[in-house]
mmCIF file of C-alpha atoms in Angstrom:
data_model
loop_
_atom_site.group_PDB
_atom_site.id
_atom_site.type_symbol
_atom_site.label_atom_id
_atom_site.label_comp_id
_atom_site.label_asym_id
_atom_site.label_seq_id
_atom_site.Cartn_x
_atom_site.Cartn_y
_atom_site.Cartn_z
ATOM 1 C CA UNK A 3 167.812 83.721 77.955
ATOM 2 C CA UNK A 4 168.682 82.778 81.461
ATOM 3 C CA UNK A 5 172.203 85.065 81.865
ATOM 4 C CA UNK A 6 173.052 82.884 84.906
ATOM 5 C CA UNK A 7 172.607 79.800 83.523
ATOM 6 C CA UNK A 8 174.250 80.561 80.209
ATOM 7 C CA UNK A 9 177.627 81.054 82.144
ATOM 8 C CA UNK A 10 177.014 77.319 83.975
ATOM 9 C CA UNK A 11 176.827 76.466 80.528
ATOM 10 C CA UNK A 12 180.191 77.715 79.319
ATOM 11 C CA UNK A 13 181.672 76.613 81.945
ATOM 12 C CA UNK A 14 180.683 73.503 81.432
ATOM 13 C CA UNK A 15 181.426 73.420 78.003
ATOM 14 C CA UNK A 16 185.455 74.140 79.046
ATOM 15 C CA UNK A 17 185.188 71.591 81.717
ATOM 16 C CA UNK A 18 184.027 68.673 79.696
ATOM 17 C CA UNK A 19 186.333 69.998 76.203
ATOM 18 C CA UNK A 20 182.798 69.179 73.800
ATOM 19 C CA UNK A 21 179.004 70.782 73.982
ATOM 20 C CA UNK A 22 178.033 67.184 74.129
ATOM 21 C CA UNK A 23 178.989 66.406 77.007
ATOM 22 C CA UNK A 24 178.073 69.544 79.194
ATOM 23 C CA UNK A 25 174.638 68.977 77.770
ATOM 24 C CA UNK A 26 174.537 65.916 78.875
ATOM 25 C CA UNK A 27 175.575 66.865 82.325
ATOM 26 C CA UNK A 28 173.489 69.777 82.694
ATOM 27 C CA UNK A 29 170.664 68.026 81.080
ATOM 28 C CA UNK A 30 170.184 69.967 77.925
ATOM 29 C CA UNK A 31 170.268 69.471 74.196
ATOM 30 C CA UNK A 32 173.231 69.820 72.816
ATOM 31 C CA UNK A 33 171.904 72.972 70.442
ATOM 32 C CA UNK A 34 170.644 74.617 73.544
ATOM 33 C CA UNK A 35 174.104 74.158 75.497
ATOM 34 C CA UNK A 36 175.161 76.095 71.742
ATOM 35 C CA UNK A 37 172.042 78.656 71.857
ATOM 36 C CA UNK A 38 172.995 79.674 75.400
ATOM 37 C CA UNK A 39 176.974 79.983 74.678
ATOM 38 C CA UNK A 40 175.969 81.972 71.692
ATOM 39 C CA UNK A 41 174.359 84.600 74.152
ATOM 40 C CA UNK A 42 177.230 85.341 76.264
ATOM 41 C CA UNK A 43 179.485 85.616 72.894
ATOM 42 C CA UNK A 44 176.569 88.617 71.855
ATOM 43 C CA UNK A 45 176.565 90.137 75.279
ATOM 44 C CA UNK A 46 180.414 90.449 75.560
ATOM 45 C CA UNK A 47 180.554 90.942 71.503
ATOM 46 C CA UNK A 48 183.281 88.945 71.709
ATOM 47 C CA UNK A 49 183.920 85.176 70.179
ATOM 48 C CA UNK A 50 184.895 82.782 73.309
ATOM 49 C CA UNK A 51 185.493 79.521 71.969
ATOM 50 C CA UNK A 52 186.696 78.389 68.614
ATOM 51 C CA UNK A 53 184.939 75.300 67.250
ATOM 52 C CA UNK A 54 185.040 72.684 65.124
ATOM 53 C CA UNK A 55 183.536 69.128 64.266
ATOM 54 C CA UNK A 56 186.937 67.749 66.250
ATOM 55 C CA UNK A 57 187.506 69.607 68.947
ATOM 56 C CA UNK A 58 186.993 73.869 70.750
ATOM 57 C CA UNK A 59 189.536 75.922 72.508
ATOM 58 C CA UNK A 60 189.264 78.885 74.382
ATOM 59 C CA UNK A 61 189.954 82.334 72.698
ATOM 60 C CA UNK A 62 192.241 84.788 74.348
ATOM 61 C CA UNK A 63 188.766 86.956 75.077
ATOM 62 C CA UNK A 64 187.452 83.418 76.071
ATOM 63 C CA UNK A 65 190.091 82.257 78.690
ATOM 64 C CA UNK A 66 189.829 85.175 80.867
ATOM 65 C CA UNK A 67 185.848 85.725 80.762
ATOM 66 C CA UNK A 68 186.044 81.689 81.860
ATOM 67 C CA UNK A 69 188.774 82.771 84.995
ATOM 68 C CA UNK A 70 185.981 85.370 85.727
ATOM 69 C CA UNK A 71 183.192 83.187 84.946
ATOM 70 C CA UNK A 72 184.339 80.729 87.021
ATOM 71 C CA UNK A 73 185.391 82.859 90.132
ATOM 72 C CA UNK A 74 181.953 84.793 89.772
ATOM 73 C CA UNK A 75 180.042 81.286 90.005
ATOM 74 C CA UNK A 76 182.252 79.904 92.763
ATOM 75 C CA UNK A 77 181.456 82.641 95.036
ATOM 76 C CA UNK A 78 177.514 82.197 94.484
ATOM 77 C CA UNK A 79 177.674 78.641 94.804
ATOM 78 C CA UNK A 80 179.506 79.259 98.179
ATOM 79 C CA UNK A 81 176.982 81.438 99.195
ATOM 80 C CA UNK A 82 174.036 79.638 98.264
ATOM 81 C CA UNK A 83 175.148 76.688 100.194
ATOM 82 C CA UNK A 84 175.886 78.798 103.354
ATOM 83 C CA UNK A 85 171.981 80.022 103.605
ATOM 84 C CA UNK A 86 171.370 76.399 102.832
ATOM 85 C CA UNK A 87 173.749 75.581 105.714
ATOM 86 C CA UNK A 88 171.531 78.441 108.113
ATOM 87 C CA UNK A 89 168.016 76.526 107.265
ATOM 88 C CA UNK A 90 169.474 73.438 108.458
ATOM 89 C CA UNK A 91 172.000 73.976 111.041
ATOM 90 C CA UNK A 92 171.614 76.795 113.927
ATOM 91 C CA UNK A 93 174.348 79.376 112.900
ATOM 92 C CA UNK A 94 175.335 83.157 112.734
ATOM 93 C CA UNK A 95 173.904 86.029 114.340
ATOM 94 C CA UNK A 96 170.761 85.803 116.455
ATOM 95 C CA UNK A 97 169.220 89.364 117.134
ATOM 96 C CA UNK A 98 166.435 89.042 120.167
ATOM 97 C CA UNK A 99 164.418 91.655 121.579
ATOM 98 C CA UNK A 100 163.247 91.560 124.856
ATOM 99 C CA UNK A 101 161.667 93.387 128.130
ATOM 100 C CA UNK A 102 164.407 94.885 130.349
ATOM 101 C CA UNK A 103 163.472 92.225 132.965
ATOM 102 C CA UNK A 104 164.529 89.839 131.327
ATOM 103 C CA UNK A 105 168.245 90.092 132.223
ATOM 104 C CA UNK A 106 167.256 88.016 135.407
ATOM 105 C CA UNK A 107 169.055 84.987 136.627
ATOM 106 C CA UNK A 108 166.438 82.078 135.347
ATOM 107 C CA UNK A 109 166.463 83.589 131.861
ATOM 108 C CA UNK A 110 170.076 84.314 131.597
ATOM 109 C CA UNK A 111 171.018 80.453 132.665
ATOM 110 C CA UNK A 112 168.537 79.250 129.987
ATOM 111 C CA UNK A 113 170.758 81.229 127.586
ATOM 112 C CA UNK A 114 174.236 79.989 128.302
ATOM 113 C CA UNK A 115 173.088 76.365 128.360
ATOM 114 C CA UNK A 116 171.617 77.804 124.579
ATOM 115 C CA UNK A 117 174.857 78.880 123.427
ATOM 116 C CA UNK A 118 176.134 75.752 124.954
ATOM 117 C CA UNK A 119 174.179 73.482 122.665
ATOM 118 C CA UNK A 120 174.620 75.888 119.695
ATOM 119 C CA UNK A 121 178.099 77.468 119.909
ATOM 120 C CA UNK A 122 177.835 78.012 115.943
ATOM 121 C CA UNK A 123 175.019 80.443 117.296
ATOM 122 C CA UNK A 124 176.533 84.172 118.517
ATOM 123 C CA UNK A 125 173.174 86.177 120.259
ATOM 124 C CA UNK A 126 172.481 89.775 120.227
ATOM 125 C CA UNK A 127 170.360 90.850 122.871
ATOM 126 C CA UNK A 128 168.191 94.116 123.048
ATOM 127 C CA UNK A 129 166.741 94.495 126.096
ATOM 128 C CA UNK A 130 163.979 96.927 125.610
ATOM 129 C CA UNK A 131 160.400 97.402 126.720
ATOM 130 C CA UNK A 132 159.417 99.357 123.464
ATOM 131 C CA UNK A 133 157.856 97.356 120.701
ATOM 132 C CA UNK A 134 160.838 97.172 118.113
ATOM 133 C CA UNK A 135 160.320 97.147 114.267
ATOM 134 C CA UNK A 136 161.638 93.565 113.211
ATOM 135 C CA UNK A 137 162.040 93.937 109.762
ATOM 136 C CA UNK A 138 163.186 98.013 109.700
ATOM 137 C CA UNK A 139 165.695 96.693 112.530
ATOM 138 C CA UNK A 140 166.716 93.631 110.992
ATOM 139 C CA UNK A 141 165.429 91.835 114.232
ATOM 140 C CA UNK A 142 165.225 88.034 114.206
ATOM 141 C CA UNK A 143 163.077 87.376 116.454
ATOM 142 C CA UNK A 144 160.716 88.897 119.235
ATOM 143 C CA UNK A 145 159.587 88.206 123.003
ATOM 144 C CA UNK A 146 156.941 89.858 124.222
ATOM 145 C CA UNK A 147 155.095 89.584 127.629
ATOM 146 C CA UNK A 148 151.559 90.866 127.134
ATOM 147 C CA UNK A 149 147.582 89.734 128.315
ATOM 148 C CA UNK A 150 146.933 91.083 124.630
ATOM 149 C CA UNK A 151 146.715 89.810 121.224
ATOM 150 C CA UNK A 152 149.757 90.790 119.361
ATOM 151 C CA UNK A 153 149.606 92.803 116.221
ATOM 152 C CA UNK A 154 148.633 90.334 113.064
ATOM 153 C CA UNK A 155 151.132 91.702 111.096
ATOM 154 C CA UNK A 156 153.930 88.829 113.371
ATOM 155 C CA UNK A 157 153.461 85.632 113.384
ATOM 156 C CA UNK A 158 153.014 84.782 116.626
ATOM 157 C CA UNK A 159 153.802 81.704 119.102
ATOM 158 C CA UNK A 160 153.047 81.391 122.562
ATOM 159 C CA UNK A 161 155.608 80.268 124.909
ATOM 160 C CA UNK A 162 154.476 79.899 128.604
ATOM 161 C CA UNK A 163 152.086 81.437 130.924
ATOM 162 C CA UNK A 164 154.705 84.378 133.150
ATOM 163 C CA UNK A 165 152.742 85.031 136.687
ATOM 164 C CA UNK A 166 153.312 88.150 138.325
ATOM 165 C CA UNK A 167 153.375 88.376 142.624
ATOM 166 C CA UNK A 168 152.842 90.899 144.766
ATOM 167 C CA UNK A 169 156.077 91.125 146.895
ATOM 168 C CA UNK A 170 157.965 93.344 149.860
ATOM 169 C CA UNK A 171 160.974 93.659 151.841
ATOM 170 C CA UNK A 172 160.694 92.378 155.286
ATOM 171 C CA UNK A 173 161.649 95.602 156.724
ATOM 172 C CA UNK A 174 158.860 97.143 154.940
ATOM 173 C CA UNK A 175 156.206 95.146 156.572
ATOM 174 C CA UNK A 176 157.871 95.163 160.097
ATOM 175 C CA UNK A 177 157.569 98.910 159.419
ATOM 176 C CA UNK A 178 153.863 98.874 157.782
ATOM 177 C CA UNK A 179 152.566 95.280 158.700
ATOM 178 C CA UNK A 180 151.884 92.681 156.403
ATOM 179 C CA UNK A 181 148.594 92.986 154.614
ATOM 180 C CA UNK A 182 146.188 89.853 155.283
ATOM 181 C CA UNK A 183 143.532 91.044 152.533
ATOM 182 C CA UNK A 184 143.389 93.237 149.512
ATOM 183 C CA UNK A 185 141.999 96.148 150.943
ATOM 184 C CA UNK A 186 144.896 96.302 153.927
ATOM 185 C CA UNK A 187 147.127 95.884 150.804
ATOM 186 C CA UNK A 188 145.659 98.754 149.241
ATOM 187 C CA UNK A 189 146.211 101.234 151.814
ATOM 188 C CA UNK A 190 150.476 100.515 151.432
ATOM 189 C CA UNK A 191 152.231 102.282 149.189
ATOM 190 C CA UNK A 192 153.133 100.450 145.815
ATOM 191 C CA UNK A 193 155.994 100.854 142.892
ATOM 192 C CA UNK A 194 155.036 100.441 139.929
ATOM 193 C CA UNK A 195 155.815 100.269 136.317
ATOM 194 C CA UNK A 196 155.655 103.365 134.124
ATOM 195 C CA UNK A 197 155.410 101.625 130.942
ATOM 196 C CA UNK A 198 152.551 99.604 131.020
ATOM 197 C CA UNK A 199 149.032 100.741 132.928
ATOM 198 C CA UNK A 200 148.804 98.522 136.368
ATOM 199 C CA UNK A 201 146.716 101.612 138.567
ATOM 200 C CA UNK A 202 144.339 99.182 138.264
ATOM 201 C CA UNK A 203 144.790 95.440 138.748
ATOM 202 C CA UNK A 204 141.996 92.571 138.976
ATOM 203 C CA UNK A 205 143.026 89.722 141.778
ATOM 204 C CA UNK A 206 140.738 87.037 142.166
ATOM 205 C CA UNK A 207 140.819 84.190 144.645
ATOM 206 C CA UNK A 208 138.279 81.092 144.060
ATOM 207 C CA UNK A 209 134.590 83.378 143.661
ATOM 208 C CA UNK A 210 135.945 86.492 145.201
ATOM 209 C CA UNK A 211 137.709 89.096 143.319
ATOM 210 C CA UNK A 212 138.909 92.739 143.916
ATOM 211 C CA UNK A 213 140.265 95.803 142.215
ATOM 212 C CA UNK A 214 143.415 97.036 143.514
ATOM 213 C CA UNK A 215 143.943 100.398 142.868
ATOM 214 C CA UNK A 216 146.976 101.888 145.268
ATOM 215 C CA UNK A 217 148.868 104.671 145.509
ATOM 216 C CA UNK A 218 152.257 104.561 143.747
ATOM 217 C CA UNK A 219 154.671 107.799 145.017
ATOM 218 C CA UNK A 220 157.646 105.871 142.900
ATOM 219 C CA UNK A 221 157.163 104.721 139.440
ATOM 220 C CA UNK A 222 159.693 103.197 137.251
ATOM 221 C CA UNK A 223 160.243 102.594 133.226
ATOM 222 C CA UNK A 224 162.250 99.132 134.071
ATOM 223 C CA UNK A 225 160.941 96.653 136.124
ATOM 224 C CA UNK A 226 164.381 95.891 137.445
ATOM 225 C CA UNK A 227 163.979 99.144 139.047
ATOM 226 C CA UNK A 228 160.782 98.297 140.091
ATOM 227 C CA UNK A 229 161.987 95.259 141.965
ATOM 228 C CA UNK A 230 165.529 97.428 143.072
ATOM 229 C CA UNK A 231 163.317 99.958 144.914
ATOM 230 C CA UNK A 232 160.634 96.935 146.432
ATOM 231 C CA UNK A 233 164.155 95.846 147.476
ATOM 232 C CA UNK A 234 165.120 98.675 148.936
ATOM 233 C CA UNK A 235 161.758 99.015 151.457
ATOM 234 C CA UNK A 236 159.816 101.698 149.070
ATOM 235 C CA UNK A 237 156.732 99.943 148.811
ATOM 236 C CA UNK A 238 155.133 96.246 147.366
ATOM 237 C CA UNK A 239 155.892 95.591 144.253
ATOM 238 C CA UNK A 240 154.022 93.532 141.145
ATOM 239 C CA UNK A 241 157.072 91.930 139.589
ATOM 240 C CA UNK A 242 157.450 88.454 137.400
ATOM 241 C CA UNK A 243 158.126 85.453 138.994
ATOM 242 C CA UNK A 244 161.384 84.998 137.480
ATOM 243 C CA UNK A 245 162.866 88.469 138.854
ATOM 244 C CA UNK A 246 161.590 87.314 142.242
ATOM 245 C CA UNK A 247 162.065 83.722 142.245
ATOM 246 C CA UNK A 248 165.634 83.735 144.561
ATOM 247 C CA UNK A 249 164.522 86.539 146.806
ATOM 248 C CA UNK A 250 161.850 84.722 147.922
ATOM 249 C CA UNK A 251 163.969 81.784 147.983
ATOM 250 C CA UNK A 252 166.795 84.003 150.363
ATOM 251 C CA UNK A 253 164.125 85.726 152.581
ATOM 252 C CA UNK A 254 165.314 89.306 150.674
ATOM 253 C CA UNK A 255 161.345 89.597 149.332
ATOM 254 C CA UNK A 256 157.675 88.268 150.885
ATOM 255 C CA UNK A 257 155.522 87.065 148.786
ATOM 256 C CA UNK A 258 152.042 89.200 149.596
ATOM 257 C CA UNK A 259 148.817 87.830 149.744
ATOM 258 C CA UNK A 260 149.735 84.284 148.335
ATOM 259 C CA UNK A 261 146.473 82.752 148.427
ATOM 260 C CA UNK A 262 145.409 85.167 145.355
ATOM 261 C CA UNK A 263 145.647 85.328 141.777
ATOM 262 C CA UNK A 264 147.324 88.510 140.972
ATOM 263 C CA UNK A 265 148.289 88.764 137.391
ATOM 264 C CA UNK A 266 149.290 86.284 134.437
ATOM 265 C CA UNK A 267 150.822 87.386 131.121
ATOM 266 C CA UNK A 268 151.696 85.233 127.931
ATOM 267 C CA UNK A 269 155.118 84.841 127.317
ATOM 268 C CA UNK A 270 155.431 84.924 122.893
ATOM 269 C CA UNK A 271 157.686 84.385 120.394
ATOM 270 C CA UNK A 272 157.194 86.828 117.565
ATOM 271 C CA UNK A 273 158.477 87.133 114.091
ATOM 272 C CA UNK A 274 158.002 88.604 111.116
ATOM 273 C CA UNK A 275 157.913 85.565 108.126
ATOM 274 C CA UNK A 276 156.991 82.256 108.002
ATOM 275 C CA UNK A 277 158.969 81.478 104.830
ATOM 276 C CA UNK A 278 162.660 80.203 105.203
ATOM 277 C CA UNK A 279 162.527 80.201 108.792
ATOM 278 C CA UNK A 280 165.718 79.916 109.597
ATOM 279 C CA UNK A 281 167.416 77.015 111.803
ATOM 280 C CA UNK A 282 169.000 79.559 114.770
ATOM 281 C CA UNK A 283 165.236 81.073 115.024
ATOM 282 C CA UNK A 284 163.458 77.577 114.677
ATOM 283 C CA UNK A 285 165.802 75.892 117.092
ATOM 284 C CA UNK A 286 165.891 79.451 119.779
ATOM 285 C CA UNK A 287 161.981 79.034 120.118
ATOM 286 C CA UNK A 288 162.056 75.226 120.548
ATOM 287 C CA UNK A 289 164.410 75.393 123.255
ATOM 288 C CA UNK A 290 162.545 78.133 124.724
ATOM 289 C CA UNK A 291 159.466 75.435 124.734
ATOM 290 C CA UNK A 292 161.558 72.775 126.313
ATOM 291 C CA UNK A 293 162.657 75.051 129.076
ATOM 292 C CA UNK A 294 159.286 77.005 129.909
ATOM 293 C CA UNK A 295 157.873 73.482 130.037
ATOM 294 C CA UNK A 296 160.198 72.255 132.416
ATOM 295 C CA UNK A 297 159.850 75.451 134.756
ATOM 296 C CA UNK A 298 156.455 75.127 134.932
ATOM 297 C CA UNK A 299 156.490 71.643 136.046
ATOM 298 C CA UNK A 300 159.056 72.645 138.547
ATOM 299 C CA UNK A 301 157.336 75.433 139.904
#
């Protein structure tokens, strides 16, 4: 027999003071609300309640397995409404992994107005550009930048399209000039990324496309570095939009050759079931939808 339910039972039983009526309640025959009592009494080997055609009592044995029996069945009721609670109503801990550029100003605003809409909702960020094991990490959820397909194992949302420019410090091209065409773009030295292969990058504009394939004396495994040392008058950088969007704004970065399509990645949400998705991952992706959908209108 059902262990579990057999101690509903007895408890029942005490509440209502006859078998009777806890079978009524819990929608069992009376002999069944006996059958399952019966059970405990051979799994303790002890008699709980005395009976009779008038009236039952607890035993001595009976009262205190009832104060456990009770306790034990309050706590799992408690719990069992809290994960309830966490399907419908965006609480708890929220692990997210993410690239290192991330930690930008666009993306970081979109997360305090978050946590202002779900305060219930505390966020642990990793920041890292290595593909993290969701369920051996006990991550929540995943966002991943990539021109890929992601693995099948995830299950997998797209977000927003993330475009990637080719930008400089002004003292760099007072220094070098400022490229009017790919191949005078080409010849300048470049930073780039360490972590992902961009030696050779496809830019198109209308019919016309070319291969840009620079030289890159600094090389970085963060793309915050990446944009630090563009900053800094190294070279021309590719870097997101969203790293780049208030330099260009400030005059601290050029946008390079802005008449051509440089790069565009998917922005994803990744995790790793379907089932019982819970409300602080359902409600973390949707807002992510309203927001990428408003920055691309805006941009």
């Amino acid at each position: 027999m059902d262990t579990l339910f057999s101690l509903r039972v007895f408890r029942e039983v005490v509440r209502q003071g006859s078998f009777t009526r806890a079978a009524d309640k819990l929608g069992i025959s009376t002999a069944m609300a006996s059958k399952h009592v019966s059970h405990l009494e051979k799994q303790v080997c002890a008699k709980l309640l005395q009976r009779n055609s008038r009236s039952l009592h607890l035993t001595e044995a009976g009262e205190q397995y009832h104060r456990c029996c009770a306790q034990a069945l309050e706590t799992l009721d408690t719990a069992a409404e809290r994960a309830a609670g966490g399907a419908d109503t965006p609480q708890g801990r929220l692990r997210i992994t993410m690239p290192m550029w991330f930690a930008n100003p666009v993306f970081s605003g979109w997360l305090a107005e978050y946590r202002r809409r779900h305060p219930q909702v505390a966020l642990d960020l990793i920041l890292d550009n290595r593909k993290a094991d969701l369920i051996a990490e006990g991550i929540d959820l995943a966002l991943r930048v990539s021109t890929d397909d992601l693995p099948p194992s995830l299950i997998v949302r797209p977000l927003s399209d993330i475009r990637f420019y080719l930008a400089a410090a002004p003292d760099y091209l007072a220094a070098h000039g400022t490229p009017a065409t790919p191949q005078q773009a080409a010849r300048l030295d470049f930073v780039l990324p360490s972590y992902v292969d961009m030696d050779s990058v496809r830019i198109t504009r209308g019919s016309d496309s070319f291969t840009l394939a620079p030289a890159a004396p600094v090389r970085a495994d963060n793309t915050l570095m990446v944009r630090q040392m563009v900053l800094a008058g190294c070279g021309i950088g590719y870097l997101p939009e969203w790293t780049v969007r208030r330099d260009f704004a400030n005059g601290r970065l050029a946008r390079i050759l802005p008449d051509w399509h440089i790069l565009t990645a998917t922005l994803y949400a990744a995790y790793a079931d379907r089932a019982f998705l819970s409300a602080k991952v359902r409600s973390f992706i949707d807002f992510l939808c309203e927001k990428t959908a408003q920055d691309a209108e805006a941009v």
